[in-house]
Each structure stands twice: as C-alpha cells, then as structure tokens.
Short mmCIF file of C-alpha atoms in Angstrom, two decimals:
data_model
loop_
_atom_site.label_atom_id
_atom_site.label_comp_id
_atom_site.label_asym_id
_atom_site.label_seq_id
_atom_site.Cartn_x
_atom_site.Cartn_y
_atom_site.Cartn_z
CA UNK A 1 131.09 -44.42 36.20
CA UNK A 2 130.28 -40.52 36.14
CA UNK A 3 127.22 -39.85 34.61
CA UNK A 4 126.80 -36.51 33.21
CA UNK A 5 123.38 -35.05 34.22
CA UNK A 6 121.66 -32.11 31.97
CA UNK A 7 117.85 -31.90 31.49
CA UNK A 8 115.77 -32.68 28.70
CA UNK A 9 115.50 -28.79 28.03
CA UNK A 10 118.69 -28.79 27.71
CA UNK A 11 119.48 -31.31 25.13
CA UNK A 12 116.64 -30.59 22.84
CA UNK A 13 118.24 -26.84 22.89
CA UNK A 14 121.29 -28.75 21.41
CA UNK A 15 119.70 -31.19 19.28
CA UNK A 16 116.72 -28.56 17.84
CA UNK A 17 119.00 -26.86 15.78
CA UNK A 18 120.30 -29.97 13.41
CA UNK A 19 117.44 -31.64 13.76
CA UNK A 20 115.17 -28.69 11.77
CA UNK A 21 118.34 -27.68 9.69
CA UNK A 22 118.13 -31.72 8.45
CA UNK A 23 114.10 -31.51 7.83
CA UNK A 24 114.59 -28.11 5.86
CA UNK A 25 117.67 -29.93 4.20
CA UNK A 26 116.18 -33.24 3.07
CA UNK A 27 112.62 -33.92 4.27
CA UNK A 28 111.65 -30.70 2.84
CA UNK A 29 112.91 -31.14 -0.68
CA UNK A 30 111.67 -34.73 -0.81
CA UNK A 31 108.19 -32.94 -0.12
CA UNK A 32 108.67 -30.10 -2.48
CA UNK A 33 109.64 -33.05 -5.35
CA UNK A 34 106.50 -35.22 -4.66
CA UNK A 35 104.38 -32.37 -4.75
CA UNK A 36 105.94 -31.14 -8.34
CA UNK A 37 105.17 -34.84 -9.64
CA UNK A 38 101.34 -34.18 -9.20
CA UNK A 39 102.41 -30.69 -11.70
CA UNK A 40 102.41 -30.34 -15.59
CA UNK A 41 105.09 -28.06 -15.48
CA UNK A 42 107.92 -26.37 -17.18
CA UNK A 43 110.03 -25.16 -14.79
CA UNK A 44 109.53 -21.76 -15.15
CA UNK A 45 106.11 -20.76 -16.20
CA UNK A 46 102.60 -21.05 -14.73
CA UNK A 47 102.01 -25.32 -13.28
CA UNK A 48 98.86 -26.98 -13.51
CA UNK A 49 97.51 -29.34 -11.13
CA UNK A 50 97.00 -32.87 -12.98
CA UNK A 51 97.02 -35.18 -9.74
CA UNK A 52 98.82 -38.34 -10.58
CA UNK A 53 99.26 -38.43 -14.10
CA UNK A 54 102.41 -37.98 -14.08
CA UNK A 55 103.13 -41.16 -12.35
CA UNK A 56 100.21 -42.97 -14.72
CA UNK A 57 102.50 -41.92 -17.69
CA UNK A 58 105.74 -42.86 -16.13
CA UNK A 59 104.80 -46.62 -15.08
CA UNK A 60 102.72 -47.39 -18.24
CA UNK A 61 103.05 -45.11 -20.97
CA UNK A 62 106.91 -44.52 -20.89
CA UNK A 63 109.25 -47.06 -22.92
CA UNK A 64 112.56 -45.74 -21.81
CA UNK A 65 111.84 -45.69 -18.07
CA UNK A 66 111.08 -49.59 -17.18
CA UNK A 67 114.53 -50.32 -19.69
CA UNK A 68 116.52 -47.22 -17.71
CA UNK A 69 114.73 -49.07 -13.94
CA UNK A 70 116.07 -52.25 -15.16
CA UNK A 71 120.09 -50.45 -15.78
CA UNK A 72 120.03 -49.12 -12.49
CA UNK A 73 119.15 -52.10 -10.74
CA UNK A 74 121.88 -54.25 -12.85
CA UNK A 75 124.60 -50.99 -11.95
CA UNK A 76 123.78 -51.75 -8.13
CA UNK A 77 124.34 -55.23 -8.41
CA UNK A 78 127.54 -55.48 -9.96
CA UNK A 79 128.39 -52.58 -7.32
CA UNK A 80 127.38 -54.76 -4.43
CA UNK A 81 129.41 -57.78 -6.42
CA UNK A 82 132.48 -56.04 -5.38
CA UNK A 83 132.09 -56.12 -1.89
CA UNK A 84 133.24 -59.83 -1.40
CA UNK A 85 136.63 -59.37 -3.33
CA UNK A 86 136.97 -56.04 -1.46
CA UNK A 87 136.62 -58.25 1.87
CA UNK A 88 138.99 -60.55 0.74
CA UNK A 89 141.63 -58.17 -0.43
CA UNK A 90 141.63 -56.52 2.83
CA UNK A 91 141.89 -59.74 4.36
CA UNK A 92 144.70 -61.17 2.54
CA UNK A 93 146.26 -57.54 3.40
CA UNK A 94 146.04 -57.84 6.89
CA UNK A 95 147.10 -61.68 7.22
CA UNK A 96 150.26 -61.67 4.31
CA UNK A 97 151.27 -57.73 4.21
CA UNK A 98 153.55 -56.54 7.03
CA UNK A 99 153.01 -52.74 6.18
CA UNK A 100 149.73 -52.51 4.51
CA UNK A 101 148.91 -49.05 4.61
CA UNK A 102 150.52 -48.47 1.36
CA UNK A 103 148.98 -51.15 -1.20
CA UNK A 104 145.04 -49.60 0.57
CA UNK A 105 145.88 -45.87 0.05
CA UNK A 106 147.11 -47.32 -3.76
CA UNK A 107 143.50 -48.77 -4.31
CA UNK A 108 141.87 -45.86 -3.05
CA UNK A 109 143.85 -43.50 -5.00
CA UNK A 110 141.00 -43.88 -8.24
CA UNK A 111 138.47 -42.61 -5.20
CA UNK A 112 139.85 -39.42 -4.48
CA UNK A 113 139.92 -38.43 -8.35
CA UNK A 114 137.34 -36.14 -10.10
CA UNK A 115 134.28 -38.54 -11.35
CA UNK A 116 135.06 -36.43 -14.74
CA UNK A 117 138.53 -36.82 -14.80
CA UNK A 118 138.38 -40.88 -13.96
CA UNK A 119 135.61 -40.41 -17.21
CA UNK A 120 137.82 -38.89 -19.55
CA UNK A 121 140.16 -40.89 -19.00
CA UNK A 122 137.92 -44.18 -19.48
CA UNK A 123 136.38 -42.22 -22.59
CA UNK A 124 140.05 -42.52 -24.06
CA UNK A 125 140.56 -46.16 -22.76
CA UNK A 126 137.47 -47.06 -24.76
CA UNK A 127 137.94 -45.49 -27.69
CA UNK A 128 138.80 -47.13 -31.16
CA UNK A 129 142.13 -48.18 -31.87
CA UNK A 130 142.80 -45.96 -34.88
CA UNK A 131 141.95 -43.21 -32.51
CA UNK A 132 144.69 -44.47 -29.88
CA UNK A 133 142.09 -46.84 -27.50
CA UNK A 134 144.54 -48.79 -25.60
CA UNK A 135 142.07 -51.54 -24.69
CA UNK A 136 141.27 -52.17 -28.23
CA UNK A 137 144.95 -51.92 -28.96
CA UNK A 138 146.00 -54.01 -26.22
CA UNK A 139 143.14 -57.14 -27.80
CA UNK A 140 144.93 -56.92 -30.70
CA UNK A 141 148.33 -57.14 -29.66
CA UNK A 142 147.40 -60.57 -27.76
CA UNK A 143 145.76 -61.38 -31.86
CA UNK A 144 141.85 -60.95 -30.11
CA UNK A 145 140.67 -59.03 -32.79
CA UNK A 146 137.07 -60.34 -32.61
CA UNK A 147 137.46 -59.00 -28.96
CA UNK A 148 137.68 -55.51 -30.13
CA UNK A 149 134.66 -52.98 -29.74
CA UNK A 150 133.43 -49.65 -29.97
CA UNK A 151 132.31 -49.52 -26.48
CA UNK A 152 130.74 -47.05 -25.75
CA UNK A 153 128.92 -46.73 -28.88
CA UNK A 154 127.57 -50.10 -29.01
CA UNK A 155 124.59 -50.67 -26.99
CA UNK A 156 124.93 -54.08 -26.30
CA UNK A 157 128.50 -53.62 -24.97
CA UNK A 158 127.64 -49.41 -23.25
CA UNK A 159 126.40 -50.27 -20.01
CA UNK A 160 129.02 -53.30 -19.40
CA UNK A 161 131.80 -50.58 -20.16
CA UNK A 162 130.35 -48.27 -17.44
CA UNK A 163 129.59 -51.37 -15.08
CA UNK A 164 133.82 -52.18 -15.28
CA UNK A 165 134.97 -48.49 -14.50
CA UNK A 166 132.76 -48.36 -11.38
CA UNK A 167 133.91 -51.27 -10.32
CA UNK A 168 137.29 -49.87 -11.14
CA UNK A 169 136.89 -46.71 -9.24
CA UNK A 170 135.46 -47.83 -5.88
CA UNK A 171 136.26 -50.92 -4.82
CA UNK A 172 139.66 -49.46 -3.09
CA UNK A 173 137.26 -47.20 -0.99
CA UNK A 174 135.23 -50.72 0.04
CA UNK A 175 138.41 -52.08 0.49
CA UNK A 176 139.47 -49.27 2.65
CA UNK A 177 136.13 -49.88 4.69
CA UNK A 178 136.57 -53.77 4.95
CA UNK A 179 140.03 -53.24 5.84
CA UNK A 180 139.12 -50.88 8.53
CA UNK A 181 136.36 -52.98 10.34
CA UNK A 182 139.07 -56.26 10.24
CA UNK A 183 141.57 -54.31 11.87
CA UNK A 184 139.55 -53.15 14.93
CA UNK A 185 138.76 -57.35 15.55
CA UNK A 186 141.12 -57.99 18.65
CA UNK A 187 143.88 -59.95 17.88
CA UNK A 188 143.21 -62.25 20.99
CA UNK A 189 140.25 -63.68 19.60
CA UNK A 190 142.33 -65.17 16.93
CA UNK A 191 144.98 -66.66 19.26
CA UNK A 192 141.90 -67.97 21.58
CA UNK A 193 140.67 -69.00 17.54
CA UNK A 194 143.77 -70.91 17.24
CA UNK A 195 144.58 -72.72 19.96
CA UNK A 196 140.74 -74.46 19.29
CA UNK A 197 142.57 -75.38 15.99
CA UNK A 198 140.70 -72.56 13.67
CA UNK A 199 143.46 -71.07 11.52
CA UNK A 200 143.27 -69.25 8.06
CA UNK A 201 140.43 -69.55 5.99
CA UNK A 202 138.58 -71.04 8.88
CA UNK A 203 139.17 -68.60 11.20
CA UNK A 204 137.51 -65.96 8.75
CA UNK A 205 134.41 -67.95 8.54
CA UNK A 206 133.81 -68.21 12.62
CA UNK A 207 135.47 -64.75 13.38
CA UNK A 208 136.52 -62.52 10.33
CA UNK A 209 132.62 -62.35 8.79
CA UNK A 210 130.25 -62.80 11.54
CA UNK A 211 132.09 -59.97 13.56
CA UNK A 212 132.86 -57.85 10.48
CA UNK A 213 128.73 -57.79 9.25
CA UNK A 214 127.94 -53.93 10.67
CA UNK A 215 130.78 -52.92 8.45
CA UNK A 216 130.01 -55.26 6.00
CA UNK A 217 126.60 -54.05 5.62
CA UNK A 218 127.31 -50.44 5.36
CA UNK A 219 129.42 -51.31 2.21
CA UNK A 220 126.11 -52.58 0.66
CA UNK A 221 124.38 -49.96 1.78
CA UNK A 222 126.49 -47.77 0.12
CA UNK A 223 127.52 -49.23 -2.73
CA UNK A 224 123.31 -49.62 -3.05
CA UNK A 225 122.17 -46.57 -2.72
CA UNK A 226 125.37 -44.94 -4.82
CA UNK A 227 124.81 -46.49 -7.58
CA UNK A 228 120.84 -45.69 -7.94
CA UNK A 229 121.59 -42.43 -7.58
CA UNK A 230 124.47 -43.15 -10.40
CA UNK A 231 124.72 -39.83 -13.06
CA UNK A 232 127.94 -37.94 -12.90
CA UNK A 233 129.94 -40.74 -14.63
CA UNK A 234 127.51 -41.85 -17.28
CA UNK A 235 126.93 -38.24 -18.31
CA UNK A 236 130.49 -37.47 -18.94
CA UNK A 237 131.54 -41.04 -20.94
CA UNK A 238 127.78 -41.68 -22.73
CA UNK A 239 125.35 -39.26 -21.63
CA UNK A 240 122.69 -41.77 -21.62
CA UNK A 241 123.29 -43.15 -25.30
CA UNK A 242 123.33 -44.54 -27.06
CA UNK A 243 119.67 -44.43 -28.23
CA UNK A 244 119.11 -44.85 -24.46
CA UNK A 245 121.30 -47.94 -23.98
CA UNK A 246 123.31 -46.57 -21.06
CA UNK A 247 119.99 -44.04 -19.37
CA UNK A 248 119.44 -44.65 -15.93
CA UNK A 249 116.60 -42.92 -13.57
CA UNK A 250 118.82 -40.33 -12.55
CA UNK A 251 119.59 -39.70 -16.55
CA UNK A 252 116.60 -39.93 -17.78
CA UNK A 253 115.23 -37.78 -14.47
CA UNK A 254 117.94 -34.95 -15.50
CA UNK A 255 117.08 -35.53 -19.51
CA UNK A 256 113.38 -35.17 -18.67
CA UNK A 257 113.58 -31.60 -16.04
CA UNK A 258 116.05 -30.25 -18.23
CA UNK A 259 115.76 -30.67 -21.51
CA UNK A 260 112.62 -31.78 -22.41
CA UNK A 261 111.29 -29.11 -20.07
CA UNK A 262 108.97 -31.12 -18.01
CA UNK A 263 110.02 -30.39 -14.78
CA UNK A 264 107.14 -31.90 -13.25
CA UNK A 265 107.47 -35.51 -14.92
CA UNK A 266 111.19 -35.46 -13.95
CA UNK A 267 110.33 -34.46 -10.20
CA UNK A 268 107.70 -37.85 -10.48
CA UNK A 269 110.53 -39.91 -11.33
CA UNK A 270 113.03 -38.44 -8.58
CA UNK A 271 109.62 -39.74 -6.31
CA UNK A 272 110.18 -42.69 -7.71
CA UNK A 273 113.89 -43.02 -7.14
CA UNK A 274 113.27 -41.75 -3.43
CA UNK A 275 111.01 -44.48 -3.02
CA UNK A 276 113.30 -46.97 -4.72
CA UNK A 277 116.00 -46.03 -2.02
CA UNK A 278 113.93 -46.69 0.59
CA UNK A 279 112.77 -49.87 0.01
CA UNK A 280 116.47 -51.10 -0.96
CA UNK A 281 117.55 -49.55 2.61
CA UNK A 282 114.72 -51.90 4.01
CA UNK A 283 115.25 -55.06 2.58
CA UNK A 284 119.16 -54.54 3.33
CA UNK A 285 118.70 -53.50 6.51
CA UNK A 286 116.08 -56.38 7.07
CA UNK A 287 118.75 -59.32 5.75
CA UNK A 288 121.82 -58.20 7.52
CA UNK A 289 119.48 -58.29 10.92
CA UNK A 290 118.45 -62.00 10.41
CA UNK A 291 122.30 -62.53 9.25
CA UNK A 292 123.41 -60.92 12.45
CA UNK A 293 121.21 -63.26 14.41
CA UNK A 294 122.61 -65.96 12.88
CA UNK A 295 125.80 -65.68 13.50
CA UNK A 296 125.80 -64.19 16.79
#
C-alpha cells in the first residue's frame, strides 16, 4: 500500500485555512450571540450591560417561551417518527421494485420545492371550504362534517396541521437517505443470510438495521436538529398564531429581535436554542453508540 508522505507543516498549511474560515463562520457568531444575551439592547442604539437577566426573564418570567420549548420539542418528535416508515419504504423499494429510482426521486420531489411555495400551497389545502379548502371539502364529501376545521386558525388543531406538512415534505429526503445506506449492504451477505434460513423480515432484523444504524442515525440527527431550528414554514402558513399556538424558539427568537426590538433577549434565546442542539446531538449520539454495540 503506497503511503503518501507530507509533513505536519504541510497539512496544517492545508487545513489552517477552513479550519479559521469555520471558527469565524460559526464559533464566532455563537460567541457574538451569547455575549448579546448578557445586553439590554435594541439593535441599533447604545446596549447596556445587565449580566444574566436576560436569561432570568426568559426561564421564569416569560409565559410564551416554556409553551413555544414544549412545540419544538413535540415538532422534533413527530420528525424523528418518520424515520421508521422512511426505513421501511426504502426497504420494501429495494426488495419488491425492479427499477426503483423513479418512485424515490417521486418522494423527494416535495424536498426540492421552495419551503414558501410547499406553504402556500398547504395554506390553501387548509383553508375553509367556502373558500375552496380541499381537505375540508374532501371530509365532507366522505359525510365527516364534524371532521372539518379551520386549521390553522384553531389552536388546538395549528400545530398538528404544521406537524402533517413536515412530515409531508421530508420524509422522501429520509427515504432517499435510508434507501441509500440499504443499497451499499452487499448483496452476499443476504445470500450467506439465506442459506442460514434468514429471509424477509428476518433478514432485516439481523442485517438490514444493525448494518444500516450510521445512516440511520444521521436521519435523526437531522431530522433533530431541523426541526428545532424549524421557522421558514411556520412563518409563511401561521406566523406563530394563533395567540401563540403554533410559536416555536426560533419564532418567538425572530418575534422578540425583530419586532419587539429586544435584540438582546432574542440573542438569549438563540443561546438557548444553541444549547438545546447540543445536548440533543449528545444524547443521540450517546444512544446510537450503545445501539451500535449491541448489535455489532
């Protein structure tokens, strides 16, 4: 095996250069936001140190951040629920479809649209039937009238709306992923799998899942940390309403920096949602290891 042999001088006059561009990129910023938590600031005019106030106020003073914690938690969830049927569609695609290629670039089609334009489009799905709502329309063709909501005006119902089109949108791209990660299993270590007698669903268990949990767990990962940082799409179908039913911490973050003008309270909650991300990365990165010794 030829070994190529450069110094260390060498590589760290390769790897110096992307390693300070990522620090001034993303450690920096994260900095720069903790640092604006300890402010009582505008924005734009003169700050004031306060120290932690800020964060004092957030955990026990505000009642639409714990509720808005609480949403985003629930939104990653169901996004990690999705995982499972994604790894079972992409297994039934690659044991019962010939030419798969197809039906995966079909689910990932809603991927590869504009977060606004996959809102609107909801937005219009949801809406009333008098104003042309085909879900609503749709209930009451199949006589489910007591089925029918305003759904994205209700609060109890808001959040489950969003919940569904996320679901809707990415679980072709997890799909895509799963799909991906089953195909590069060697197709000898089935045969070997079947001449022991371990066919179909039995040969997932012993050889489809324990060697497809590195992919599997960067689906959670993602579909984890995605979804706490989830904005775009509740901005454009509910904006956070209503009367808070649908905020999130990125929401209320953006709602608090931007519009109430207090740029340093919103930069304490984007400390918090740093934070949040990096204990979920943790704890997911901690379960998959003990599931990966398991198996193997």
């Amino acid at each position: 095996m030829n070994v190529l042999r450069v110094s260390k001088l060498t590589i760290a006059a390769f790897v110096l250069p992307c390693l300070l561009l990522y620090v001034c990129l993303v450690f920096v910023p994260i900095l720069v936001s903790f640092y604006s938590g300890l402010l009582d600031w505008n924005g734009i005019g003169e700050s004031k140190f306060i120290g932690l106030d800020n964060f004092k106020n957030l955990l026990f003073n505000d009642p639409v951040f714990w509720p808005s914690v609480k949403r985003t938690l629930m939104f990653a969830l169901f996004s990690m629920a999705e995982i499972p049927v994604a790894l079972f569609v992409a297994m039934m695609l690659n044991r019962y479809v010939k030419k798969p290629n197809f039906l995966v670039s079909s689910y990932f089609l809603p991927v590869i649209l504009s977060v606004v334009i996959v809102g609107q489009l909801w937005k219009t799905i949801y809406n009333p039937a008098s104003m042309g709502g085909m879900l609503n329309q749709v209930l009451e063709t199949l006589g489910l009238q007591s089925w029918t909501h305003s759904w994205l005006t209700e609060p109890k119902v808001a959040m489950i709306a969003l919940y569904f089109v996320a679901l809707w949108q990415y679980l072709g791209y997890h799909t895509l992923i799963q799909f991906t990660g089953i195909q590069n299993i060697p197709a000898d270590v089935y045969e070997a799998a079947k001449i022991d007698g371990a066919e179909g669903f039995k040969a997932d268990w012993h050889i489809t899942f324990p060697l497809n949990i590195p992919i599997f767990k960067i689906s959670i990962v993602l579909a984890f940390i995605g979804s706490l940082q989830a904005f775009d799409m509740i901005m454009v179908m509910t904006g956070g309403g209503p009367a808070h039913a649908t905020d999130v911490i990125s929401t209320h973050m953006y709602n608090m920096s931007f519009l109430s003008m207090k740029y340093g309270y919103g930069s304490a909650i984007a400390a918090f949602l740093v934070i949040l991300c990096l204990v979920a990365t943790v704890l997911i990165n901690f379960v998959f290891t003990r599931l990966e010794r398991k198996f193997t």
